[in-house]
Structure formats: structure tokens, C-alpha cells
Tab-separated table of C-alpha atoms in Angstrom:
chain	number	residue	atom	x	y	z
A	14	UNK	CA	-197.425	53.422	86.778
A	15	UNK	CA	-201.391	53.149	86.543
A	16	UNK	CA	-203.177	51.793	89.699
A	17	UNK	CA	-203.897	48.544	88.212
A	18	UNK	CA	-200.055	48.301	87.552
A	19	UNK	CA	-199.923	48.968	83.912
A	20	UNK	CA	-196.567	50.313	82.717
A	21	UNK	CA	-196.810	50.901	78.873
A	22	UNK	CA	-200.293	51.672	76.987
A	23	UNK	CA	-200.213	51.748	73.541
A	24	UNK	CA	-203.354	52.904	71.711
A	25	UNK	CA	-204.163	52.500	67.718
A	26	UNK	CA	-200.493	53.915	66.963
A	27	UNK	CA	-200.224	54.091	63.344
A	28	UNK	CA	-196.828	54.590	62.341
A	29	UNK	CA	-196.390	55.430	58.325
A	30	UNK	CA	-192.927	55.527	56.147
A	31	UNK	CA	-193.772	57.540	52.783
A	32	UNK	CA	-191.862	56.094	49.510
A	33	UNK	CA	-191.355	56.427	46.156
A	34	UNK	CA	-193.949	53.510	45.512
A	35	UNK	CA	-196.865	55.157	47.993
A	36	UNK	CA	-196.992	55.067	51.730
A	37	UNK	CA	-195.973	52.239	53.966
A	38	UNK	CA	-198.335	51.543	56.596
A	39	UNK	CA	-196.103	49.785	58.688
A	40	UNK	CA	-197.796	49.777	61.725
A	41	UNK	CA	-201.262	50.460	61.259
A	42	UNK	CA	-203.372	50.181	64.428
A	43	UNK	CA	-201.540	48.469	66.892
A	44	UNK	CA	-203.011	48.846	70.863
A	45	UNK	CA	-201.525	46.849	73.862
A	46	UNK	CA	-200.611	46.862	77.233
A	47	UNK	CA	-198.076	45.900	79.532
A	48	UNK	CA	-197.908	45.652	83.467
A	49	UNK	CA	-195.058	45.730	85.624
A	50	UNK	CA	-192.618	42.365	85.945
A	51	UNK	CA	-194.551	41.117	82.753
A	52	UNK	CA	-193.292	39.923	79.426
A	53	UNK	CA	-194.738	40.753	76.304
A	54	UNK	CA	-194.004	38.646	73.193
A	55	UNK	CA	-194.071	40.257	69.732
A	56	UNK	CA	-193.953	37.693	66.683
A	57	UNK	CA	-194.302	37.147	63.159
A	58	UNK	CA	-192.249	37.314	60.155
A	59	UNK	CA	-189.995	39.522	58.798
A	60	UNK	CA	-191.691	42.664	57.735
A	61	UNK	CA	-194.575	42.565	59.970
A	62	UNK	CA	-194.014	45.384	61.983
A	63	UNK	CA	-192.730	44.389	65.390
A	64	UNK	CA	-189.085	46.655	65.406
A	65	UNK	CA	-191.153	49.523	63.935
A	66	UNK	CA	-193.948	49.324	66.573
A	67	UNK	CA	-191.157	49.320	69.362
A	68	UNK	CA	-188.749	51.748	67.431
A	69	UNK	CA	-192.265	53.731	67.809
A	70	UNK	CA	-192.420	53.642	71.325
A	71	UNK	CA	-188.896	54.357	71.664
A	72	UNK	CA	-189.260	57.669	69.555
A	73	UNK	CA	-186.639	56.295	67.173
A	74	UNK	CA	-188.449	56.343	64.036
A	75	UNK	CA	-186.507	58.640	61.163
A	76	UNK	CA	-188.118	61.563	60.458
A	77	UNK	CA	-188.317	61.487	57.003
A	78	UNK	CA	-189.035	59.454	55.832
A	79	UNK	CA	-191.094	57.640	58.792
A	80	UNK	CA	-193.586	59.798	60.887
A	81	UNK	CA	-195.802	58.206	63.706
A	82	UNK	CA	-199.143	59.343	62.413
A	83	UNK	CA	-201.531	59.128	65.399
A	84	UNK	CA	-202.120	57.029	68.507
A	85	UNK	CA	-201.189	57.612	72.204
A	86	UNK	CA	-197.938	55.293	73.326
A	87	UNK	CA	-198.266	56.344	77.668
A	88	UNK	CA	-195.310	54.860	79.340
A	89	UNK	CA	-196.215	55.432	83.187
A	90	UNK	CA	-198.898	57.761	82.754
A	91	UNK	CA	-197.044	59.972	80.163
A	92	UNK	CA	-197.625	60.551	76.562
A	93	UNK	CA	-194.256	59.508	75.097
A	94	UNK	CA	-195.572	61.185	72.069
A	95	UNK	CA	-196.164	64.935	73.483
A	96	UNK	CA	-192.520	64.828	74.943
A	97	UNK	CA	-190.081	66.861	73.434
A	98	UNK	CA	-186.820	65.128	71.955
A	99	UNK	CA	-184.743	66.589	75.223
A	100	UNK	CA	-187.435	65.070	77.541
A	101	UNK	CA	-187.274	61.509	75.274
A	102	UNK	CA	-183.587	61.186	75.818
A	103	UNK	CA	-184.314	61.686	79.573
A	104	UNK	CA	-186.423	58.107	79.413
A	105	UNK	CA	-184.379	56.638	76.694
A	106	UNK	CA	-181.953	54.377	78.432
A	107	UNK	CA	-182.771	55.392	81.222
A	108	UNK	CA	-186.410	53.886	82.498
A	109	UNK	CA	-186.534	52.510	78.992
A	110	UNK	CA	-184.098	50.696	77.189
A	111	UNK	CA	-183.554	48.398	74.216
A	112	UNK	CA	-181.291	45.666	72.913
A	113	UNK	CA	-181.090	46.152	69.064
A	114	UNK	CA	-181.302	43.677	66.870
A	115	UNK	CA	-177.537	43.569	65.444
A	116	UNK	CA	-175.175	43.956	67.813
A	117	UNK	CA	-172.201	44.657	65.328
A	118	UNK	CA	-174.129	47.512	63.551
A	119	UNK	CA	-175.421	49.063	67.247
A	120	UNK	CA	-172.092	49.136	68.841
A	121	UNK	CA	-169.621	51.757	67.331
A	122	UNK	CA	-166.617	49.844	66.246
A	123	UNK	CA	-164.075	52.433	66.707
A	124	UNK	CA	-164.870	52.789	70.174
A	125	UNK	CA	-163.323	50.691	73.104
A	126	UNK	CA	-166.206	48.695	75.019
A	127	UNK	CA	-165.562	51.665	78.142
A	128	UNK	CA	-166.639	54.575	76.247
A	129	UNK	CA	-169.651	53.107	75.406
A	130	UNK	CA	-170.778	51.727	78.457
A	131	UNK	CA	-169.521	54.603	80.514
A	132	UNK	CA	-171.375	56.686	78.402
A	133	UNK	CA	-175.188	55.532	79.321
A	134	UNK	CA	-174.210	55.731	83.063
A	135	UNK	CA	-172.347	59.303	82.946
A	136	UNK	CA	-175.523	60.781	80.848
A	137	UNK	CA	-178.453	59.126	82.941
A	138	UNK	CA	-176.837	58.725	86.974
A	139	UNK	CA	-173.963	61.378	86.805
A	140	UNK	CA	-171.368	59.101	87.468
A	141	UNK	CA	-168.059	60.468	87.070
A	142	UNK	CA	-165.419	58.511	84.929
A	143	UNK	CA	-164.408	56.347	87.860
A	144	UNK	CA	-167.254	55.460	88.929
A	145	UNK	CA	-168.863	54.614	85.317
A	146	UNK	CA	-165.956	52.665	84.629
A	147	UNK	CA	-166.052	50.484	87.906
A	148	UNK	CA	-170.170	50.032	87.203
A	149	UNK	CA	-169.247	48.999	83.802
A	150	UNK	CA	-167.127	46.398	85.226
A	151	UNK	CA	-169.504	45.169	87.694
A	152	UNK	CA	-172.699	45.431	84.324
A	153	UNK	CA	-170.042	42.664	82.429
A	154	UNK	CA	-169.201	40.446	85.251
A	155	UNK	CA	-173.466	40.320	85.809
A	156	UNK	CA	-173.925	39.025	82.163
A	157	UNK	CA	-171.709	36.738	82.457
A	158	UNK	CA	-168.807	37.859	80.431
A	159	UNK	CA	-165.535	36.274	82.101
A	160	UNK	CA	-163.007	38.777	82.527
A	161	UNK	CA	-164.675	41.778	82.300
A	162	UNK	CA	-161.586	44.250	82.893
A	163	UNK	CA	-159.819	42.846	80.083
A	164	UNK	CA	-162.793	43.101	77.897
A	165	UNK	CA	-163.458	47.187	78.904
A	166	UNK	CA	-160.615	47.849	76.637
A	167	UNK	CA	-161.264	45.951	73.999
A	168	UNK	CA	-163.466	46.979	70.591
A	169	UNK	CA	-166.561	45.495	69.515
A	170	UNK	CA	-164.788	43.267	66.557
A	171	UNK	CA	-162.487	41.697	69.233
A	172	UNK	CA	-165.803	39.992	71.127
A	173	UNK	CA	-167.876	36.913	69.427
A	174	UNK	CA	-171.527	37.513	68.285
A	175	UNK	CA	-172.822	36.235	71.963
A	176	UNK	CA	-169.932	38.732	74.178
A	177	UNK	CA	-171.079	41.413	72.121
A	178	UNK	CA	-174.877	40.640	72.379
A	179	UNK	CA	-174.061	40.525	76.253
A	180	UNK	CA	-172.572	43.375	76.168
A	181	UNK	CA	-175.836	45.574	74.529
A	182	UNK	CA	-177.578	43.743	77.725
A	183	UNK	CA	-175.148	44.902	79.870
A	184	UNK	CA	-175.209	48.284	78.143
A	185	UNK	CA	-179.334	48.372	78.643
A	186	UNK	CA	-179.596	47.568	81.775
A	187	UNK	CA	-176.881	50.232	83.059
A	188	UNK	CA	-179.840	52.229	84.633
A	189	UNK	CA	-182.116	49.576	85.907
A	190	UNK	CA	-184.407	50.387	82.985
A	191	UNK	CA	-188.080	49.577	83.985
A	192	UNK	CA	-189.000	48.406	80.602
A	193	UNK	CA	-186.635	46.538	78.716
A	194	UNK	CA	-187.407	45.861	74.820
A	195	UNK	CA	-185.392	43.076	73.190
A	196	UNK	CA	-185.587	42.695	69.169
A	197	UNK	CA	-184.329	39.564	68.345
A	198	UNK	CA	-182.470	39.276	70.991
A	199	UNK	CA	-180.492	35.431	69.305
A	200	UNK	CA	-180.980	36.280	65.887
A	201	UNK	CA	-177.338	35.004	64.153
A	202	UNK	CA	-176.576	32.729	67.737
A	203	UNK	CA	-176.048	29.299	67.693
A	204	UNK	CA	-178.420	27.518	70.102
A	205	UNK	CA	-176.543	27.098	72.892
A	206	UNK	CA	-175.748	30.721	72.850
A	207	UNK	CA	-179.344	31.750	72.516
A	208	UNK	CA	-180.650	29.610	75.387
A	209	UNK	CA	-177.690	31.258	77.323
A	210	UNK	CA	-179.097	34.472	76.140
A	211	UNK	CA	-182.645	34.342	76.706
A	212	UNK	CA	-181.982	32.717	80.633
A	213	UNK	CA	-179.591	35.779	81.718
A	214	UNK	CA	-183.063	38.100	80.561
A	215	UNK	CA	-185.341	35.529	82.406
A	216	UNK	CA	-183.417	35.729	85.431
A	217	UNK	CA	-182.324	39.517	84.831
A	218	UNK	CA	-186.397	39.738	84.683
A	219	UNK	CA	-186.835	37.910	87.736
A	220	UNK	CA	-184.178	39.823	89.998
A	221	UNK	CA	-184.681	43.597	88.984
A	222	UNK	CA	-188.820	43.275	88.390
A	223	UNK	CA	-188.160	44.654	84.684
A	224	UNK	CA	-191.158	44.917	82.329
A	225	UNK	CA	-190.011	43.311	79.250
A	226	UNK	CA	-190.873	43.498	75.047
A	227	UNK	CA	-189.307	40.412	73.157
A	228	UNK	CA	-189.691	40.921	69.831
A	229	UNK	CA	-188.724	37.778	67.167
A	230	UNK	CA	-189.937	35.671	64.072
A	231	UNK	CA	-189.539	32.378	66.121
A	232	UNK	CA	-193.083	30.971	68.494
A	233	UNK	CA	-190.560	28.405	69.888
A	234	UNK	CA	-188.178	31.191	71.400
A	235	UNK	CA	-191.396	32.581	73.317
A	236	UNK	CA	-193.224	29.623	74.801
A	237	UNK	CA	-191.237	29.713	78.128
A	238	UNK	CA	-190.219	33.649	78.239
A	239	UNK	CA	-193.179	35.253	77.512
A	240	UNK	CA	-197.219	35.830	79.809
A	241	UNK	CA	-198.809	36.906	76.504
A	242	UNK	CA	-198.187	37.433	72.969
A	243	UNK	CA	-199.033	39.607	69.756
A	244	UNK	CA	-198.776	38.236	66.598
A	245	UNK	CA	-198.230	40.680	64.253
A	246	UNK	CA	-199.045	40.354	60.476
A	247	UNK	CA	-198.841	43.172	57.448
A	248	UNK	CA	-198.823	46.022	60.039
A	249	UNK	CA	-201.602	45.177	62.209
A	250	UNK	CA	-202.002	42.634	65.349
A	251	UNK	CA	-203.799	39.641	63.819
A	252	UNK	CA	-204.019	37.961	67.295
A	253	UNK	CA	-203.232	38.156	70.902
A	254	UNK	CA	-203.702	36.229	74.235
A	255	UNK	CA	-201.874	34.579	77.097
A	256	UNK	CA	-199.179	32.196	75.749
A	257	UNK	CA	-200.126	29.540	77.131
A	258	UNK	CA	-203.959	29.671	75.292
A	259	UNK	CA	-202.582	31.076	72.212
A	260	UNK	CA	-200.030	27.700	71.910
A	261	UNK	CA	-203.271	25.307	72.966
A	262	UNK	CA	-205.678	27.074	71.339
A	263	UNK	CA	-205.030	29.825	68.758
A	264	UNK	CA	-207.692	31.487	66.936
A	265	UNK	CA	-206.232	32.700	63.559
A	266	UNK	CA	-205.194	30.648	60.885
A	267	UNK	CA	-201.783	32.451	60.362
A	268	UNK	CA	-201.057	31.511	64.518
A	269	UNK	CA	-201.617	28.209	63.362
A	270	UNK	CA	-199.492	28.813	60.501
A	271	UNK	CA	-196.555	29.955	62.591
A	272	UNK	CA	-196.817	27.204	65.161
A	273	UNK	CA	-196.802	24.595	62.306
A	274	UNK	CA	-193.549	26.258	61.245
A	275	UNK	CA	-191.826	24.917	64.581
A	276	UNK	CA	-189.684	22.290	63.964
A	277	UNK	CA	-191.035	19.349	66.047
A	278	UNK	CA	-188.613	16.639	67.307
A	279	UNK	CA	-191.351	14.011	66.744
A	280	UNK	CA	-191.447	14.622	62.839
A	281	UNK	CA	-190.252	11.685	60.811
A	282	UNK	CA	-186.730	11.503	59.330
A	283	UNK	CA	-186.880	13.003	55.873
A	284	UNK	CA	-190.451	14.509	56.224
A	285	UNK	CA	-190.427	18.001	55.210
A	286	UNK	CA	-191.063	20.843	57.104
A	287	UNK	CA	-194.080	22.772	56.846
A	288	UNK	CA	-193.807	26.478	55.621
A	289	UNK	CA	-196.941	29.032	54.989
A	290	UNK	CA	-197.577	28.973	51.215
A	291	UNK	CA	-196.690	32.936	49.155
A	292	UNK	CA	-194.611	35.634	50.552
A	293	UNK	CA	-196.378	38.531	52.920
A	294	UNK	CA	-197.811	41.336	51.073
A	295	UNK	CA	-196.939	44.532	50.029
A	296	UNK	CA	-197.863	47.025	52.751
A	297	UNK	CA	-197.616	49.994	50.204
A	298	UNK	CA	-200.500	48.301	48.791
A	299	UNK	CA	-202.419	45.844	50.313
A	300	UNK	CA	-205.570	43.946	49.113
A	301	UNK	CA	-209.074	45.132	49.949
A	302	UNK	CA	-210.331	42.766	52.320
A	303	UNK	CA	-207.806	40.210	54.724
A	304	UNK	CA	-203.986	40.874	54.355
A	305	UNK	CA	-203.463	37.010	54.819
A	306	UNK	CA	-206.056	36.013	52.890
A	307	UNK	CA	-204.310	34.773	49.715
A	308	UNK	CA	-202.005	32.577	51.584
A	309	UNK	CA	-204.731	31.628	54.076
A	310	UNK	CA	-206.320	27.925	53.719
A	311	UNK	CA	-209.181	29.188	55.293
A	312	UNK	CA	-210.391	32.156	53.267
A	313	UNK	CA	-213.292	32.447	51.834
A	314	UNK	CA	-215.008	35.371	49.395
A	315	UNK	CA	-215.871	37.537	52.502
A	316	UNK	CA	-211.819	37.415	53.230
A	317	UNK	CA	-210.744	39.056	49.651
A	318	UNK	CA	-213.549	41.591	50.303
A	319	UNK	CA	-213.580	43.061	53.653
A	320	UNK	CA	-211.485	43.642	56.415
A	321	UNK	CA	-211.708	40.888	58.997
A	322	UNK	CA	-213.219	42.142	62.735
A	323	UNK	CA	-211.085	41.689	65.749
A	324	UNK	CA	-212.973	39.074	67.241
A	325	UNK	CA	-213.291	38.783	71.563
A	326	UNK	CA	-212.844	34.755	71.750
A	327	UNK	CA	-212.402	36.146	75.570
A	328	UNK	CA	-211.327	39.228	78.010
A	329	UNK	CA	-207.635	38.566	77.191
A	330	UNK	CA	-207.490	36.499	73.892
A	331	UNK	CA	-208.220	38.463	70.532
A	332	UNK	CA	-208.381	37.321	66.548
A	333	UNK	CA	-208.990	39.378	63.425
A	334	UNK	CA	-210.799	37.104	61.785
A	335	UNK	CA	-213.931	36.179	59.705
A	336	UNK	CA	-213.737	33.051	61.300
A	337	UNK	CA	-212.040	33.212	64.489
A	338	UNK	CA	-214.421	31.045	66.234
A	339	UNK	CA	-214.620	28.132	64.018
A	340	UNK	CA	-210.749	28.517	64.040
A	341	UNK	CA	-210.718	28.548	67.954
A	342	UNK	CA	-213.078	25.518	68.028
A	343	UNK	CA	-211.074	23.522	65.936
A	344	UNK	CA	-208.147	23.288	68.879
């Protein structure tokens, strides 16, 4: 960790996936950073490159098609990127860990629960088969899943959508990771489930001093879990600042977009709810000037033809935008 208590740097990483129809900049550019105990919300919609910036970080990306083209992602004052694969899979689960997105797909189904928890703990602290099994135990009772024994010998299929989403928790924090990245951590949960879900991270958070990631389409799921935010858009980071100024007062007109998108309880009956206009743009080939520009109800010429600046509104609170401080002005 850096002496100002920065955990994870990540600097202009340009990750690239090369197809049939030309070359997917899926992340192009992204730089942030992260400090100890502090959580880091990724948004925007699908496509946007939040799983592929973390996948990044994680050294996950499939090589081919995918290849993380340049940048520097330093997690504790080492280049992730100049590691070798043996020295990746020493931090991988480990000091950094990650709940996947689809907790059917990420758990093997023809595996008992057991194996695959006492797995992570027999690789990374040595444990022998007792005493993975017994910390396995103890990793289910602390997310909350009732009768944990009974549930080390069961499969995958056996659990609901929330037991088995508790149990990827479980699995990633084995090892006391210091950085813990969630992608969509309540995607396919009902509600009650996903408050459940996000609380056990908040107070997981608050107990072990974990560095979180919490990566999802949905502004309302990071209001209360989150310091600061990046919203994400076509690959690059379109704005970013502490959550509470980006919710008062974003800069970027596809912020404002997303926080329109939140169903508010004070809407009228039968009034419709507001969605961006178009679909997000091809990233094989995007338009010359602003990505969001066509769907944008603040574009002008300048936004078809070039590239928007990232703007400084302040230190901490970032746009890339023409206009980002009209758009900031307007509340």
C-alpha cells in the first residue's frame, strides 16, 4: 500500500477484444484509484465496460481473443501486469478476490459446496482438509446461511439464487482478501434478497477493512454503498466524483440520464418511466466525435465532431464533456 493509503492504481488501461467485425475497444482509457476501507462504484449499462475493466485487473481477460493493450493496473505498489500467470494466481483469491456476476455459471455444478470452498483455503493458507472444511463451515455460518454443515454437502443446484450468491461471498472472502470486487453482486435477486446482500458486504466492509469494487447498471443500488463512483459509457469513464456530489450535482448529461432512470416513489400512478432515448453504440466502431452524442439532449455540432475533454469541475469530480460546466451549473 502507497503512503497516502492507496491500494489499487489503475492508469489509461486499454483493454481490446479483436473480432470478425474490427477491434473492440472495450475499455479504452480507463484510470482510477482506490484507498484502503473505500468503496468504489462502477456503473452504467450493459456493455459499457465495467466487468471487462475489473476482469482486467484481475488478469482474467481470454487471451485470444481479448489482450490488455497498455496501461499500468498497481495493486499495492506492484504492476499486476508484469507478473507472471504463477505470481497472478498467488494474488488471485488471495489479497484479491471477486464475486462473479452469475453465481450458477461460476460455481461448478458437479461439485459439492466443500470442494469448492476448501479449495481457495487449501491453495492460498495451506490448510489441510480438516481444517479447510471446518473454515468453510465457519465462512457459511458468517454470511448468514442457516445450517451451514448441511449445506457443505450439498451442490450448487440444491441452494436458491441468494444461498448460492452467499456462498461466492463466502467463497471470496476465504482469505481475508484486501480488495474485494463485486459485479453485480443482486443481479436476478428479488429485493429483499438484494438489500440482504448488499448489507452482509457493508458490514463485511466495515469489520475486515476490505477495499471494495461494486460494479452494476443500477445508481439506486450505489447511493448508500459506495464513497465515489465511475460512470462508465462505450469503453471510457464519462464521469467520476464522490457519490454524494455526483447524485446532487452531476456533470454529464448521460449521469443525469441514469439518475432519471431511477424509479422514484413520488412519480404519479400511470406516469411512465423515463428511459435514455437509442441503444449504446457499437464499440467496434464508434462515431468521430462524443460516443453519447446521438442519444444526448445536449449535443451540439462540436459533439458529432470531436472527442469531448475530461473536464476538472474539481480535485475529485471529473466529466468528459463539451459542456460539463453548463451541465454542472444546471444542478
Amino acid at each position: 500500500m502507497t503512503d497516502n493509503g492507496t491500494i489499487l492504481t489503475v492508469n489509461d488501461l486499454r483493454t481490446y477484444f479483436r473480432t470478425e467485425d474490427g477491434v473492440v475497444k472495450a475499455v479504452d482509457g480507463i484510470s482510477f484509484e482506490l484507498k484502503k476501507g473505500e468503496t468504489l462504484g462502477i456503473v452504467g449499462e450493459s456493455g459499457s465496460g465495467k466487468s471487462v475493466t475489473n476482469l482486467s485487473v484481475m488478469r482474467l481477460i481470454p487471451e485470444p481473443p481479448g489482450e490488455i493493450v497498455s496501461g499500468e493496473i498497481i495493486f499495492d505498489g506492484t504492476d499486476v501486469r508484469a507478473l507472471s500467470i504463477d505470481e497472478v494466481r498467488k494474488i488471485r483469491g488471495r489479497r484479491i478476490a471477486m464475486i462473479f456476476q452469475d453465481p450458477m455459471t461460476s460455481l461448478n455444478p458437479f461439485l459439492k459446496i466443500s470442494t469448492q470452498l476448501m479449495e481457495v483455503t487449501q491453495l492460498h493458507l495451506g490448510h489441510t482438509k480438516e481444517q479447510a472444511y471446518e473454515h468453510g463451515v465457519k465462512m457459511l455460518e458468517m454470511v448468514g446461511i442457516p445450517d451451514p454443515r448441511a449445506r457443505m454437502d450439498g451442490y450448487p443446484h440444491e441452494l436458491s439464487g441468494g444461498m448460492r450468491q452467499r456462498v461466492m461471498i463466502a467463497m471470496a472472502l476465504s482469505c481475508d482478501p484486501e480488495l474485494l470486487i463485486a459485479d453485480e453482486p443482486t443481479t436476478a435477486l428479488d429485493v429483499t434478497i438484494q438489500a440482504q446482500i448488499l448489507e452482509l458486504i457493508k458490514d463485511l466492509k466495515a469489520r475486515l477493512g476490505t477495499s471494495v469494487i461494486l460494479i452494476t447498471h443500477d445508481l439506486g443500488v450505489v447511493a448508500g454503498m459506495t464513497d465515489k463512483i465511475i460512470v462508465m459509457y462505450a469503453g471510457k469513464v464519462f464521469e467520476q466524483a464522490p457519490t454524494r456530489e455526483l447524485f446532487s450535482r452531476p456533470a454529464n448529461p448521460y449521469t443525469k440520464g441514469l439518475l432519471r432512470s431511477v424509479p422514484d416513489p413520488a412519480y404519479e400512478q400511470g406516469e411512465p418511466l423515463y428511459q435514455i432515448p437509442g441503444l449504446p453504440p457499437d464499440v467496434a466502431h464508434l462515431p468521430p466525435g462524443c460516443p453519447f452524442a446521438e442519444r444526448c439532449d445536449r449535443a451540439e455540432d462540436i459533439c458529432r465532431r470531436e472527442f469531448p475533454p475530461f473536464v476538472e469541475i474539481n480535485a475529485q469530480h471529473h466529466s468528459l464533456c463539451h459542456f460539463a460546466k453548463e451541465v454542472y451549473g444546471q444542478g
